[in-house]
Amino acid sequence: MKTLKIGILGLGTVGGGTYTILTKNKEIIEKRTGCDVQVARILDRFQKPDVPEYLYTEDPDDVLTSKDIDLVIETLGGIEPACSFMVQAMKHGKHVVTANKAAVAANYELLTKTAKENNVKFLYEASVGGGIPVLTAMQNALQGNNFLEVMGIVNGTTNYILTKMTEDGADYGEVLKDAQAKGFAEADPTADVEGIDVANKLSILIALAFDQYIPPTEIPTTGISAITKADIDAAAAEGCKLKLIAHATLNPDGTVKASVAPEKIANTHPLAGVSNEFNAVYITGDMVDEVMFYGKGAGALPTGSAIVGDIISVAKSL
Amino acid sequence: MKTLKIGILGLGTVGGGTYTILTKNKEIIEKRTGCDVQVARILDRFQKPDVPEYLYTEDPDDVLTSKDIDLVIETLGGIEPACSFMVQAMKHGKHVVTANKAAVAANYELLTKTAKENNVKFLYEASVGGGIPVLTAMQNALQGNNFLEVMGIVNGTTNYILTKMTEDGADYGEVLKDAQAKGFAEADPTADVEGIDVANKLSILIALAFDQYIPPTEIPTTGISAITKADIDAAAAEGCKLKLIAHATLNPDGTVKASVAPEKIANTHPLAGVSNEFNAVYITGDMVDEVMFYGKGAGALPTGSAIVGDIISVAKSL
């Protein structure tokens, strides 16, 4: 049987979820790929129970340049050193799988170019919409289409806050505090509520849909922190829900119009039913017309599911 | 540049839609696959305008056994001769792509075994949910999961009828007549309204989700022809919508519970918002939790989009 040796950079929430899936579902993954997928090395300072101590290292080179690693999972988060680590791993002939939207969006061209030059796979399904297999669909089953429009609810924290404001008639401030208490929002919620996280994901969606790279910093971005009960009520009066939408449209001249902003979505639109922490991406293609992908956009196991899907795709190609 | 020569069996609605996409989007398909995908032969008695006459043949062997064909698209519909044609094509080393749920569901084991034995690809994304890329996702990005449950709204005719009965308070008979007049229902609607088409699709979903083959004829199947306004109202009183659901659940003992029947779906469930002719498949995996795929389940171009996605997957693997 073939073997695929995995190195994991960062065994936090998502890295840990990935490790759990590779361990718990080892048998079915082996059956489906005909490949023994082994976690061979983990870069992390803090060790978890149930993970063998000998797997751990604090030296990045044990993962990035070691001959014993075939594929590197990057789940450190943040732009650096994540991006440099991924480049280094690819230059050493390793496939790279990541969930890191900030690093991918900031360095999309460098990362995809490095993968091509080194003839390795660079996969990042987990970076947009967590467990929802939308990027894979855009890169494979939907490839007969010219994409015309992409609309996404791709941040669970803001969708949870807007849902609660809509359903309970509560204030933004109250709901944010409640979300923080429940662990649905970070202590510093800026990246979520100001739309920065969504802009990262939209930059990636645009690259795949329109083969154009727009840095997230160049996407006009408005978050939800200024949304009031009055805004929610005004939308409801028009038969709409307010949603934070990652939105990109192909212009007739081939350029792309992109924005991250709260939008009124008609209650009859499939995106209007996407509530609480759920995510969805709604795509229009010139042939398939409209398709929507829905599911959990975050969490250890859903996001791990997307990473493992990417690993399986590499394993099948061996 | 590599070349992939295509033979099409039957240039009806779906075959015609596929031809349109391969022609209109030729450039982008070439760019994305690095492969020149050429329609080389068409088996059909009736010729269409805009399709070169020299492509046509009435001799199946010109497609099935010819050395000039690499991949056969089967869009004849019906179980035979479609199934025998697909087997013959695979035995002659041709990849096969089909939209034919009846043929795939009736002969799943024969067709997948023949593909394996002859080392060719047998792909049938278009057979369930038209343009919705759900089968590809189950076979690839979601493969890290043990699937636990599959629920699908996979027949546009019955979903249209139930939606109109719900929204307009109309009788089954009235709505069916209206649907037939509008072309949303066939003159003989039996296969749709009695759930036979849905059972075919469920058999395919079960094979992929649970690696078990249950012939469609062995799935307990109830259609919608006995649904009354009173049933719709009773569901509404419970905060539900009546939907014709293809439903399969993994039992703790590893067997699968399968049914096709009208079910009350809570208005808060993502499937409740799937209206009119739209389709959706809702899948629960042990790791990804719940995901849903939504889109157009029929029509020349959406279904053609799924077929072209399968062709592209073959082209990329060359």
XYZ file of C-alpha atoms in Angstrom:
636
model
C 0.000 0.000 0.000
C 1.124 3.549 -0.763
C 1.887 5.836 2.178
C 1.249 9.573 2.579
C 3.186 11.115 5.461
C 1.627 14.218 6.939
C 3.197 17.040 8.913
C 0.865 19.379 10.802
C 1.850 22.990 11.531
C -0.145 23.981 14.615
C -2.413 21.594 16.504
C -4.997 24.171 17.583
C -8.736 23.932 16.942
C -8.585 23.163 13.207
C -5.304 21.215 13.293
C -6.680 19.215 16.203
C -9.942 18.511 14.367
C -7.960 17.332 11.356
C -5.865 15.029 13.567
C -9.080 13.629 15.097
C -10.586 12.817 11.691
C -7.381 11.249 10.344
C -7.272 9.060 13.471
C -10.968 8.189 13.945
C -11.750 7.642 10.251
C -8.370 6.108 9.352
C -9.923 2.876 8.123
C -12.455 4.437 5.765
C -9.865 6.905 4.419
C -7.525 3.989 3.700
C -10.324 2.090 1.963
C -11.346 5.067 -0.163
C -7.832 6.134 -1.206
C -5.894 2.867 -1.171
C -3.302 4.847 0.777
C -2.037 4.778 4.349
C -2.327 8.401 5.506
C -0.035 8.806 8.523
C 0.464 11.837 10.752
C 4.250 11.767 11.041
C 5.139 15.093 12.723
C 3.405 17.941 14.523
C 4.860 21.400 15.025
C 3.455 22.788 18.263
C 4.738 23.911 21.607
C 1.701 22.740 23.552
C 0.984 19.032 23.609
C -2.488 17.527 23.685
C -3.573 14.396 25.508
C -4.304 11.447 23.171
C -1.581 12.596 20.771
C 1.680 10.598 21.022
C 4.458 12.769 22.464
C 7.072 11.563 19.948
C 5.148 13.231 17.089
C 5.829 16.703 18.463
C 8.620 19.013 17.458
C 9.370 22.696 17.985
C 11.684 22.873 14.959
C 9.791 23.896 11.764
C 12.440 22.194 9.595
C 11.381 18.799 10.981
C 8.173 19.336 8.978
C 9.114 21.748 6.184
C 12.334 20.246 4.872
C 12.310 16.705 6.228
C 12.436 13.868 3.703
C 9.916 11.992 5.843
C 7.045 14.372 5.088
C 4.993 14.243 1.845
C 2.239 16.736 2.696
C 2.127 19.705 5.063
C -1.073 20.888 6.746
C -0.835 24.559 7.695
C -3.208 25.402 10.531
C -1.199 28.063 12.319
C -3.404 30.955 11.194
C -2.159 34.500 10.549
C -0.204 35.610 7.521
C 3.321 35.054 8.833
C 5.130 32.796 9.429
C 2.361 30.666 7.847
C 2.955 31.908 4.310
C 6.750 31.543 4.408
C 6.374 28.070 5.895
C 4.027 27.016 3.061
C 6.403 28.361 0.415
C 9.338 26.586 2.037
C 7.429 23.292 2.223
C 6.457 23.483 -1.472
C 10.037 24.310 -2.456
C 10.992 21.092 -0.683
C 8.537 19.125 -2.839
C 5.735 18.847 -0.303
C 2.040 19.228 -1.089
C 0.390 21.878 1.079
C -3.161 21.959 2.483
C -4.335 24.957 4.491
C -7.384 26.476 6.200
C -5.728 29.874 6.461
C -7.816 32.417 4.537
C -5.702 35.391 5.647
C -2.469 33.854 4.361
C -4.041 32.562 1.123
C -5.826 35.848 0.347
C -2.750 37.975 1.073
C -0.375 35.816 -0.973
C -2.596 34.019 -3.487
C -0.330 34.619 -6.479
C 2.899 33.680 -4.713
C 1.408 30.504 -3.228
C -0.239 29.210 -6.419
C 2.860 30.091 -8.472
C 5.155 28.290 -6.030
C 2.934 25.189 -6.183
C 3.068 25.178 -9.996
C 6.824 25.714 -10.155
C 7.457 22.870 -7.737
C 4.845 20.553 -9.262
C 3.024 20.040 -5.959
C -0.615 20.495 -4.970
C -1.702 23.543 -3.019
C -5.251 23.072 -1.700
C -7.298 25.363 0.545
C -10.929 24.173 0.524
C -11.122 24.810 4.295
C -10.267 28.497 3.888
C -13.766 29.486 2.707
C -16.974 28.163 4.263
C -15.320 25.627 6.588
C -16.670 22.180 5.767
C -18.700 23.293 2.736
C -17.055 21.853 -0.402
C -17.552 24.952 -2.521
C -14.016 25.655 -3.777
C -13.607 22.055 -4.956
C -16.910 22.309 -6.847
C -15.818 25.567 -8.516
C -12.482 24.002 -9.510
C -13.985 20.752 -10.787
C -17.673 19.897 -11.318
C -18.662 23.468 -12.279
C -15.700 24.109 -14.603
C -17.852 23.967 -17.735
C -19.300 27.333 -16.695
C -18.288 30.929 -17.046
C -19.058 32.209 -13.569
C -21.173 35.351 -13.549
C -21.790 36.124 -9.877
C -20.782 34.906 -6.423
C -22.622 35.814 -3.206
C -21.552 34.402 0.113
C -22.517 34.398 3.762
C -19.072 33.292 4.892
C -18.694 34.496 8.460
C -20.550 32.635 11.201
C -20.056 35.249 13.926
C -21.691 38.086 11.992
C -24.452 35.859 10.652
C -25.213 34.728 14.217
C -25.358 38.348 15.416
C -27.601 39.487 12.531
C -29.878 36.455 13.013
C -30.321 37.188 16.727
C -30.912 40.892 16.072
C -33.576 39.903 13.522
C -35.273 37.158 15.534
C -35.090 38.657 19.022
C -35.221 42.346 18.147
C -32.074 42.830 20.230
C -29.395 45.525 19.919
C -26.052 44.908 18.205
C -24.153 45.513 21.454
C -26.276 43.114 23.527
C -26.056 40.321 20.957
C -22.290 40.749 20.534
C -21.798 40.416 24.319
C -24.006 37.308 24.362
C -22.113 35.843 21.377
C -18.799 36.471 23.132
C -20.088 34.786 26.306
C -21.179 31.749 24.246
C -17.862 31.541 22.368
C -19.436 32.479 18.997
C -17.450 35.732 18.904
C -13.832 36.494 19.805
C -12.844 38.796 22.676
C -11.572 41.170 19.966
C -14.248 40.744 17.301
C -12.855 43.339 14.866
C -11.794 40.975 12.050
C -15.265 39.411 12.043
C -17.630 42.330 12.627
C -15.759 44.766 10.372
C -15.845 42.320 7.453
C -12.070 41.757 7.214
C -12.426 37.968 7.452
C -15.157 38.056 4.790
C -12.963 40.152 2.462
C -10.204 37.524 2.735
C -12.659 34.811 1.721
C -14.119 36.912 -1.107
C -10.628 37.503 -2.521
C -10.196 33.705 -2.728
C -13.663 33.171 -4.266
C -12.917 35.830 -6.899
C -9.588 34.238 -7.799
C -11.308 30.902 -8.457
C -14.447 32.230 -10.138
C -12.946 34.902 -12.347
C -9.263 33.965 -12.547
C -8.412 37.441 -11.253
C -6.632 38.353 -8.053
C -8.047 41.247 -6.048
C -6.205 41.707 -2.731
C -8.644 41.769 0.212
C -7.396 45.241 1.151
C -8.675 46.540 -2.199
C -12.216 45.207 -1.718
C -14.606 47.923 -0.444
C -15.574 46.505 2.949
C -18.301 47.490 5.409
C -18.969 45.383 8.482
C -22.024 45.102 10.698
C -20.986 47.174 13.736
C -23.098 50.152 12.631
C -26.247 48.094 11.993
C -29.183 49.146 14.156
C -32.564 47.648 15.015
C -34.034 50.295 12.714
C -32.010 48.931 9.758
C -33.217 45.386 10.485
C -36.829 46.598 10.749
C -36.578 48.608 7.537
C -35.322 45.513 5.702
C -38.122 43.396 7.218
C -40.708 45.939 6.071
C -39.456 45.347 2.523
C -39.723 41.543 2.895
C -35.964 41.190 3.343
C -33.322 40.108 5.817
C -30.069 41.996 6.375
C -27.076 39.739 5.708
C -23.351 40.455 5.499
C -22.669 39.492 1.882
C -19.408 38.798 0.107
C -20.457 39.846 -3.382
C -18.647 39.686 -6.715
C -20.107 40.229 -10.168
C -18.475 39.889 -13.571
C -18.871 43.155 -15.473
C -19.531 43.078 -19.240
C -15.974 44.422 -19.808
C -14.452 41.445 -17.970
C -13.588 43.339 -14.790
C -15.060 42.270 -11.452
C -17.185 44.368 -9.126
C -16.505 43.283 -5.551
C -17.859 44.342 -2.178
C -18.326 43.173 1.384
C -21.345 44.886 2.938
C -24.662 44.292 4.670
C -27.278 43.714 1.948
C -31.037 43.345 1.985
C -31.769 39.796 0.823
C -35.369 39.011 -0.164
C -36.973 36.418 2.107
C -37.629 34.267 -0.967
C -33.893 34.121 -1.838
C -32.108 30.925 -0.721
C -29.514 32.972 1.195
C -32.238 34.500 3.405
C -32.792 31.120 5.096
C -29.131 30.792 6.111
C -29.316 31.494 9.847
C -27.192 31.614 12.963
C -23.631 30.361 12.549
C -24.299 28.677 9.191
C -22.548 29.720 5.989
C -23.577 29.464 2.351
C -22.152 30.396 -1.030
C -24.528 31.126 -3.898
C -23.016 31.006 -7.383
C -24.418 31.840 -10.797
C -22.844 30.173 -13.818
C -23.768 30.800 -17.452
C -24.806 27.151 -17.869
C -25.752 25.748 -14.455
C -27.673 28.914 -13.551
C -27.870 29.210 -9.740
C -26.358 26.766 -7.251
C -25.948 27.126 -3.502
C -23.699 25.326 -1.046
C -24.690 25.383 2.631
C -23.173 24.121 5.877
C -21.029 24.847 8.895
C -18.452 27.514 8.119
C -16.311 26.907 11.176
C -15.527 24.456 13.960
C -12.820 21.848 14.459
C -14.498 18.899 12.721
C -16.329 20.649 9.828
C -13.174 22.565 8.912
C -11.108 19.419 9.484
C -13.454 17.602 7.092
C -12.492 20.032 4.323
C -8.774 19.624 5.061
C -9.093 15.839 5.035
C -11.003 16.076 1.727
C -7.999 17.908 0.271
C -5.593 15.314 1.712
C -7.697 12.540 0.159
C -7.567 14.289 -3.194
C -3.745 14.252 -2.984
C -3.746 10.619 -1.795
C -5.925 9.556 -4.742
C -3.621 11.283 -7.212
C -0.504 9.388 -6.072
C -2.226 19.865 -26.930
C -3.963 16.665 -25.836
C -7.260 15.794 -27.520
C -10.383 14.166 -26.058
C -12.781 12.887 -28.709
C -16.394 12.684 -27.620
C -19.239 10.567 -28.963
C -22.767 11.535 -27.946
C -25.551 8.934 -27.803
C -28.790 10.860 -28.274
C -28.900 14.598 -28.984
C -32.183 15.299 -27.155
C -32.652 17.910 -24.417
C -29.686 16.913 -22.242
C -27.420 15.749 -25.063
C -28.219 18.969 -26.906
C -27.459 21.080 -23.807
C -24.132 19.297 -23.447
C -23.295 19.953 -27.114
C -24.162 23.642 -26.628
C -21.841 23.988 -23.612
C -18.955 22.148 -25.301
C -19.339 24.493 -28.280
C -20.052 27.831 -26.552
C -17.534 27.391 -23.727
C -14.899 25.580 -25.797
C -12.233 28.167 -25.123
C -12.574 28.205 -21.343
C -12.763 24.392 -21.199
C -9.552 24.202 -23.230
C -7.865 26.727 -20.953
C -8.944 24.928 -17.790
C -8.060 21.396 -18.916
C -5.192 21.960 -21.327
C -7.114 19.615 -23.599
C -8.970 20.021 -26.885
C -12.408 18.476 -26.199
C -13.970 17.669 -29.593
C -17.427 16.306 -30.357
C -16.501 13.727 -32.982
C -19.700 11.706 -33.502
C -23.392 11.902 -32.629
C -25.785 8.957 -32.670
C -29.233 10.294 -33.499
C -31.804 9.896 -36.207
C -33.053 13.468 -36.007
C -30.628 16.221 -36.898
C -30.573 19.625 -35.279
C -29.780 22.926 -36.975
C -26.390 24.387 -35.942
C -24.908 20.895 -35.642
C -22.712 19.827 -38.600
C -24.410 17.046 -40.556
C -21.216 14.988 -40.934
C -21.147 14.364 -37.160
C -24.312 12.308 -37.298
C -24.555 8.552 -37.575
C -27.320 5.995 -37.097
C -24.872 3.151 -36.427
C -24.115 2.781 -32.676
C -20.772 1.107 -33.480
C -19.501 4.383 -34.963
C -19.522 5.650 -31.352
C -19.221 2.544 -29.173
C -16.402 0.653 -30.854
C -14.714 3.270 -33.037
C -11.040 3.955 -32.395
C -11.746 7.646 -32.954
C -13.801 8.032 -29.745
C -12.237 8.428 -26.278
C -15.325 9.227 -24.218
C -19.001 8.386 -24.696
C -21.825 10.580 -23.397
C -24.993 8.566 -22.899
C -28.078 10.762 -23.021
C -30.564 8.374 -24.572
C -32.555 7.845 -21.375
C -34.330 4.615 -20.443
C -32.662 1.447 -19.223
C -32.093 -0.279 -22.577
C -30.334 -0.036 -24.937
C -28.586 2.664 -22.854
C -27.072 0.233 -20.361
C -25.803 -2.246 -22.969
C -24.355 0.631 -24.991
C -22.461 1.943 -21.943
C -21.075 -1.523 -21.153
C -19.985 -1.998 -24.760
C -18.285 1.412 -24.846
C -16.358 0.688 -21.637
C -15.306 -2.741 -22.945
C -13.845 -0.874 -25.915
C -11.769 1.312 -23.566
C -13.970 4.396 -23.630
C -14.770 6.538 -20.608
C -18.521 6.913 -20.096
C -20.459 9.913 -18.765
C -24.222 9.686 -18.338
C -27.252 11.580 -17.022
C -29.410 8.464 -17.027
C -30.620 7.737 -13.479
C -32.863 4.851 -14.526
C -30.021 2.987 -16.230
C -27.478 3.740 -13.491
C -29.835 2.785 -10.650
C -30.983 -0.440 -12.345
C -27.448 -1.594 -13.227
C -25.191 0.178 -10.728
C -23.078 -2.864 -9.905
C -22.624 -4.006 -13.516
C -21.700 -0.509 -14.718
C -19.208 0.306 -11.937
C -17.647 -3.178 -12.193
C -17.280 -2.868 -15.976
C -15.573 0.502 -15.576
C -13.109 -0.930 -13.042
C -12.337 -4.007 -15.135
C -11.646 -1.912 -18.200
C -9.753 0.803 -16.337
C -11.997 3.605 -17.615
C -13.960 6.301 -15.804
C -17.706 5.953 -15.372
C -19.201 9.255 -14.169
C -22.847 10.167 -13.601
C -23.001 13.488 -11.700
C -25.903 14.596 -13.934
C -28.060 11.620 -12.886
C -28.998 13.137 -9.496
C -29.938 16.779 -8.989
C -29.147 17.928 -12.538
C -26.515 20.651 -12.349
C -25.949 20.379 -8.585
C -22.466 18.935 -8.014
C -23.484 16.677 -5.123
C -22.195 13.272 -6.262
C -18.738 14.706 -7.007
C -18.651 16.249 -3.524
C -19.624 12.932 -1.903
C -16.923 11.116 -3.895
C -14.208 13.685 -3.232
C -14.287 16.651 -0.838
C -16.523 14.882 1.730
C -14.676 11.543 1.662
C -13.194 12.056 5.121
C -16.686 11.455 6.536
C -18.746 8.462 7.420
C -22.083 9.494 5.972
C -24.960 9.148 8.423
C -28.024 10.442 6.581
C -29.055 11.674 3.148
C -32.267 13.611 2.445
C -33.068 14.873 -1.009
C -35.649 16.873 -2.897
C -34.606 15.464 -6.255
C -37.636 15.749 -8.515
C -38.567 19.164 -9.859
C -42.048 18.218 -11.116
C -43.320 17.010 -7.749
C -41.629 19.860 -5.873
C -43.298 22.340 -8.225
C -46.710 20.710 -7.659
C -46.331 20.615 -3.861
C -45.093 24.239 -3.816
C -48.091 25.448 -5.828
C -50.519 23.415 -3.664
C -48.925 25.016 -0.577
C -48.705 28.591 -1.853
C -51.958 28.821 -3.829
C -54.106 26.384 -1.819
C -54.864 24.576 -5.078
C -55.859 20.935 -5.602
C -53.394 18.288 -6.782
C -55.357 17.709 -10.000
C -55.542 21.414 -10.913
C -51.852 22.005 -10.295
C -50.831 18.903 -12.252
C -52.842 20.100 -15.264
C -51.285 23.544 -14.993
C -47.789 21.998 -14.686
C -48.414 19.865 -17.779
C -49.580 22.926 -19.714
C -46.397 24.792 -18.693
C -44.120 21.870 -19.585
C -43.098 21.241 -15.960
C -44.820 17.826 -15.987
C -44.911 15.103 -18.650
C -48.102 14.035 -20.433
C -47.740 10.737 -18.537
C -46.504 11.982 -15.158
C -46.427 8.544 -13.459
C -42.648 8.200 -13.047
C -42.488 11.618 -11.391
C -45.614 11.797 -9.256
C -45.415 8.179 -8.022
C -41.819 8.645 -6.840
C -40.202 6.203 -9.290
C -37.727 8.799 -10.571
C -36.868 9.754 -6.985
C -36.281 6.097 -6.031
C -33.782 5.784 -8.908
C -31.886 8.805 -7.627
C -32.004 7.591 -4.018
C -30.552 4.243 -5.044
C -27.573 6.110 -6.538
C -27.177 8.380 -3.478
C -27.219 5.307 -1.195
C -24.563 3.543 -3.267
C -22.237 6.540 -2.911
C -23.001 7.399 0.712
C -23.088 3.939 2.214
C -21.249 1.776 -0.311
C -24.341 -0.447 -0.505
C -26.523 -1.131 -3.504
C -30.284 -1.117 -2.943
C -32.207 -1.531 -6.223
C -34.799 1.215 -6.669
C -37.537 -1.403 -6.859
C -36.702 -2.450 -3.276
C -37.051 1.065 -1.837
C -40.495 1.625 -0.230
C -41.898 4.372 -2.447
C -44.931 6.608 -2.033
C -45.553 9.453 -4.464
C -47.633 12.601 -4.139
C -50.756 11.692 -6.151
C -52.779 11.044 -2.990
C -51.784 14.320 -1.274
C -54.742 16.573 -0.524
C -55.163 20.189 0.507
C -56.006 18.855 3.966
C -52.578 17.163 4.201
C -50.843 20.401 3.220
C -52.889 22.368 5.771
C -52.228 19.830 8.524
C -48.477 20.127 7.888
C -48.705 23.933 7.863
C -50.533 23.868 11.215
C -47.504 22.050 12.634
C -45.084 24.652 11.184
C -44.065 22.324 8.369
C -44.103 21.961 4.607
C -44.899 18.690 2.824
C -42.009 17.657 0.575
C -41.350 14.474 -1.404
C -38.178 13.267 0.292
C -35.616 10.689 -0.818
C -34.450 9.589 2.623
C -31.716 7.192 3.697
C -30.325 6.692 7.183
C -27.458 4.502 8.349
C -28.710 2.151 11.063
C -26.448 1.324 14.028
C -26.048 -2.235 12.652
C -24.651 -0.898 9.369
C -27.791 -1.512 7.308
C -29.549 1.376 5.580
C -33.141 2.495 6.092
C -34.441 3.919 2.818
C -37.724 5.467 1.743
C -39.277 7.762 -0.809
C -42.341 9.476 0.648
C -43.945 12.831 1.365
C -42.535 14.081 4.681
C -43.347 17.019 6.925
C -40.262 19.257 6.914
C -40.096 21.945 9.613
C -40.129 25.458 8.147
C -36.807 26.106 9.921
C -35.096 23.208 8.068
C -33.012 24.240 5.034
C -34.971 21.834 2.794
C -38.234 23.673 3.563
C -37.035 26.681 1.562
C -36.421 24.617 -1.578
C -39.353 25.671 -3.765
C -40.816 25.182 -7.215
C -38.652 23.220 -9.643
C -35.488 23.502 -7.514
C -33.713 20.470 -6.067
C -31.512 20.071 -3.012
C -29.630 17.282 -1.284
C -28.998 17.523 2.465
C -26.275 15.276 3.828
C -25.098 14.561 7.356
C -21.541 13.338 7.846
C -19.938 12.344 11.135
C -17.343 15.113 10.782
C -18.754 17.850 8.541
C -22.153 17.670 10.274
C -24.842 18.995 7.899
C -24.245 20.253 4.372
C -26.779 21.083 1.666
C -26.413 21.418 -2.104
C -29.070 23.409 -3.958
C -29.795 24.208 -7.582
C -31.639 23.323 -10.760
C -32.339 19.614 -10.925
C -33.232 19.519 -14.599
C -33.027 21.400 -17.870
C -30.706 21.208 -20.865
C -27.959 23.548 -19.666
C -27.896 22.783 -15.890
C -27.807 19.035 -16.589
C -25.337 19.621 -19.414
C -23.157 21.558 -16.935
C -22.873 18.418 -14.785
C -22.002 16.269 -17.806
C -19.355 18.745 -18.933
C -17.961 18.778 -15.364
C -17.502 15.006 -15.633
C -15.885 15.349 -19.066
C -13.501 17.963 -17.655
C -12.569 15.622 -14.819
C -11.613 12.968 -17.410
C -9.760 15.572 -19.516
C -7.738 16.720 -16.491
C -6.758 13.133 -15.662
C -5.251 12.459 -19.102
